[in-house]
GROMACS .gro file of C-alpha atoms in nm:
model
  127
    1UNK     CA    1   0.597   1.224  -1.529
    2UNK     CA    2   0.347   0.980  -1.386
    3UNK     CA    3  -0.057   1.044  -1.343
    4UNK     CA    4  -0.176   0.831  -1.084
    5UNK     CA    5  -0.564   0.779  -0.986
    6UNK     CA    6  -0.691   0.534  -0.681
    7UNK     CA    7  -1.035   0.361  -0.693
    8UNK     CA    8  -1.182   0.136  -0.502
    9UNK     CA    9  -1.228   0.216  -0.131
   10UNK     CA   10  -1.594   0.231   0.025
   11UNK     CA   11  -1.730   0.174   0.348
   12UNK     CA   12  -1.687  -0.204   0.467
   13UNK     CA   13  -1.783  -0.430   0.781
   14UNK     CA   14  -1.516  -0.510   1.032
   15UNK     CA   15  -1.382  -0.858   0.864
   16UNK     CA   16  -1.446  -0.769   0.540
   17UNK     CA   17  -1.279  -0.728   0.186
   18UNK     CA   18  -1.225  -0.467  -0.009
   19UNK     CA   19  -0.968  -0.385  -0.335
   20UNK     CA   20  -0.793  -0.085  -0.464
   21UNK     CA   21  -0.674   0.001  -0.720
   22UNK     CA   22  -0.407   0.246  -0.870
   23UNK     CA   23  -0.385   0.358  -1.271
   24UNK     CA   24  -0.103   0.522  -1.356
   25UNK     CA   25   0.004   0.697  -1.666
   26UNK     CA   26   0.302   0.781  -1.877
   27UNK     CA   27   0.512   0.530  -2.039
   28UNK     CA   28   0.756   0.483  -1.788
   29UNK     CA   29   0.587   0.328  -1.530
   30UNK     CA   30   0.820  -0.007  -1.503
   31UNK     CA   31   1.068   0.209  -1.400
   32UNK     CA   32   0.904   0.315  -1.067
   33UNK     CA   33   0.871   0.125  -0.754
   34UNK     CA   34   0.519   0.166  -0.603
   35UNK     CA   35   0.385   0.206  -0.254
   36UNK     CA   36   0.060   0.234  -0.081
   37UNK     CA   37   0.032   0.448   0.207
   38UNK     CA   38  -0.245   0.619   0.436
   39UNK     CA   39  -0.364   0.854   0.667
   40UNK     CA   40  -0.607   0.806   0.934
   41UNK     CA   41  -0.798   1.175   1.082
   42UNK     CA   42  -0.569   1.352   1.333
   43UNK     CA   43  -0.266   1.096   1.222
   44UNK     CA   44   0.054   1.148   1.037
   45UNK     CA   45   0.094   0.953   0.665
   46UNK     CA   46   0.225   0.610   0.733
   47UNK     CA   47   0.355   0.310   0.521
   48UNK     CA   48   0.083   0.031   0.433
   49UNK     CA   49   0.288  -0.178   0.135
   50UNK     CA   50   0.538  -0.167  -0.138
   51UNK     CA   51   0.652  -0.370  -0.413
   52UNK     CA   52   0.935  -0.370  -0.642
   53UNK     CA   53   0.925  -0.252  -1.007
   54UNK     CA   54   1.036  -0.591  -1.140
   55UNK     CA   55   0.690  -0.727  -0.886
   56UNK     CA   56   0.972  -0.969  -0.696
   57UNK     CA   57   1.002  -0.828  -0.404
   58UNK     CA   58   0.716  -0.669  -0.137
   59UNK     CA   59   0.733  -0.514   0.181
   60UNK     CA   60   0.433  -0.477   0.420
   61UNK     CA   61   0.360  -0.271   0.774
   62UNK     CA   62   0.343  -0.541   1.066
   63UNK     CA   63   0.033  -0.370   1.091
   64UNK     CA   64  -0.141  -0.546   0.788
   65UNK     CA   65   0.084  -0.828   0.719
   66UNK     CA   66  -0.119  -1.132   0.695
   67UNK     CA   67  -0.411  -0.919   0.545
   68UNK     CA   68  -0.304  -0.711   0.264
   69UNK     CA   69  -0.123  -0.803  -0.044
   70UNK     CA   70   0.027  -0.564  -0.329
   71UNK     CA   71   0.035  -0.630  -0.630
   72UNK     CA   72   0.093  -0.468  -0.992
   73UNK     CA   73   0.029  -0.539  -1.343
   74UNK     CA   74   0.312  -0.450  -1.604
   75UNK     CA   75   0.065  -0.452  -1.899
   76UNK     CA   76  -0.232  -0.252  -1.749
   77UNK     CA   77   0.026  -0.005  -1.529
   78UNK     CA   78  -0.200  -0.071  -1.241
   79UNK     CA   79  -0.105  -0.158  -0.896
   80UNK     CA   80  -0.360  -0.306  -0.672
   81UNK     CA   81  -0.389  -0.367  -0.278
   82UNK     CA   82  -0.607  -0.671  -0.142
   83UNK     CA   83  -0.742  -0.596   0.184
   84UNK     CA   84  -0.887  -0.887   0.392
   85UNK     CA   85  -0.974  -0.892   0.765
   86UNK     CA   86  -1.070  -0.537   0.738
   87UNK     CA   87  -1.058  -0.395   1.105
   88UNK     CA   88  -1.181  -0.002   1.209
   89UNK     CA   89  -0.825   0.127   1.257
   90UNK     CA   90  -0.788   0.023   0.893
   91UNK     CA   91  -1.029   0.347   0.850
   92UNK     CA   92  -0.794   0.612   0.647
   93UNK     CA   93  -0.766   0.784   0.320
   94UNK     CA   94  -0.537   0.548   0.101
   95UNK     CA   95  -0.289   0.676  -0.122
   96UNK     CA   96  -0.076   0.505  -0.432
   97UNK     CA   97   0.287   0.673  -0.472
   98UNK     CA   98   0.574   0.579  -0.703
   99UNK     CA   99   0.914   0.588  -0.658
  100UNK     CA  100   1.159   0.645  -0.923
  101UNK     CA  101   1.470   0.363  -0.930
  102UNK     CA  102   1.700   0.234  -1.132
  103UNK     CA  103   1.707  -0.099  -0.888
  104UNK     CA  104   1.486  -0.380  -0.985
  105UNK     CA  105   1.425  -0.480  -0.625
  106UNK     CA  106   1.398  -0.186  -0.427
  107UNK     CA  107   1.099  -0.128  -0.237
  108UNK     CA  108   0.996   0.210  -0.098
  109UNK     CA  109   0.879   0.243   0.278
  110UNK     CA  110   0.927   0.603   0.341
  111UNK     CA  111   0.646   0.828   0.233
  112UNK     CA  112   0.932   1.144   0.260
  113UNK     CA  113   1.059   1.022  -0.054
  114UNK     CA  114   0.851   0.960  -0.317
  115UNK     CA  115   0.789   1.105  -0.640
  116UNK     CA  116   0.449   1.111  -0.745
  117UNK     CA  117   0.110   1.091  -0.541
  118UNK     CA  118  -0.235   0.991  -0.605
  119UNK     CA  119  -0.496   1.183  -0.452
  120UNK     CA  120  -0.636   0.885  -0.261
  121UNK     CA  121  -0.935   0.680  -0.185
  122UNK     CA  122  -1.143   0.667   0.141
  123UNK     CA  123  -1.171   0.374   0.328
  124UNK     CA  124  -1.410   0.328   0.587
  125UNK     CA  125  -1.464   0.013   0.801
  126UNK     CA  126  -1.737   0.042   1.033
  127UNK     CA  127  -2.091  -0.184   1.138
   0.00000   0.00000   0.00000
């Protein structure tokens, strides 16, 4: 089983930076691929980013490509989401998710199907 926990989010300026972060327990947690997803007020969950359990490959929502960048470290099981160019409809609660695989360069995109779930971080982006 995996424990995850997101820090990080706040309330931010329009154009600026913030980064998140996502601890996860348990031993295991090379084996899982690992998304970032969130949910906006009134909105259904969407994808935000995902990268691989070997860190090789990413994947990234046309709506924050350019912006955001995933990222995880093996050692520290922590993955991590770089958000520049902050915009208001980047407002949402942020969650980390992990996907259990066997491939090393499969990258989740569908919220429907992951295993475990953070409880999420608000992010707020507002003058």
């Amino acid at each position: 089983q995996v424990q995850l926990v997101e820090s990080g989010g706040g309330l931010v300026q329009p154009g600026g930076s913030l980064r998140l972060s996502c601890a996860a327990s348990g031993r295991t947690f090379s084996s899982y691929a690992m998304g970032w997803f969130r949910q906006a007020p009134g909105k259904e969950r969407e994808f935000v980013a995902g990268i691989s359990r070997s860190a090789g490959s990413t994947d990234y929502a046309d709506s924050v490509k350019g912006r955001f960048t995933i990222s995880r470290g093996i050692a520290t099981n922590t993955v991590y989401l770089q958000m520049n160019s902050l915009k208001p409809e980047d407002t949402a609660v942020y969650y980390c998710a992990a996907d259990w695989t066997a491939r090393g360069d499969y990258v989740p995109n569908n919220y429907h199907i992951m295993d475990y779930w953070g409880k999420g971080t608000l992010v707020t982006v507002s003058s």
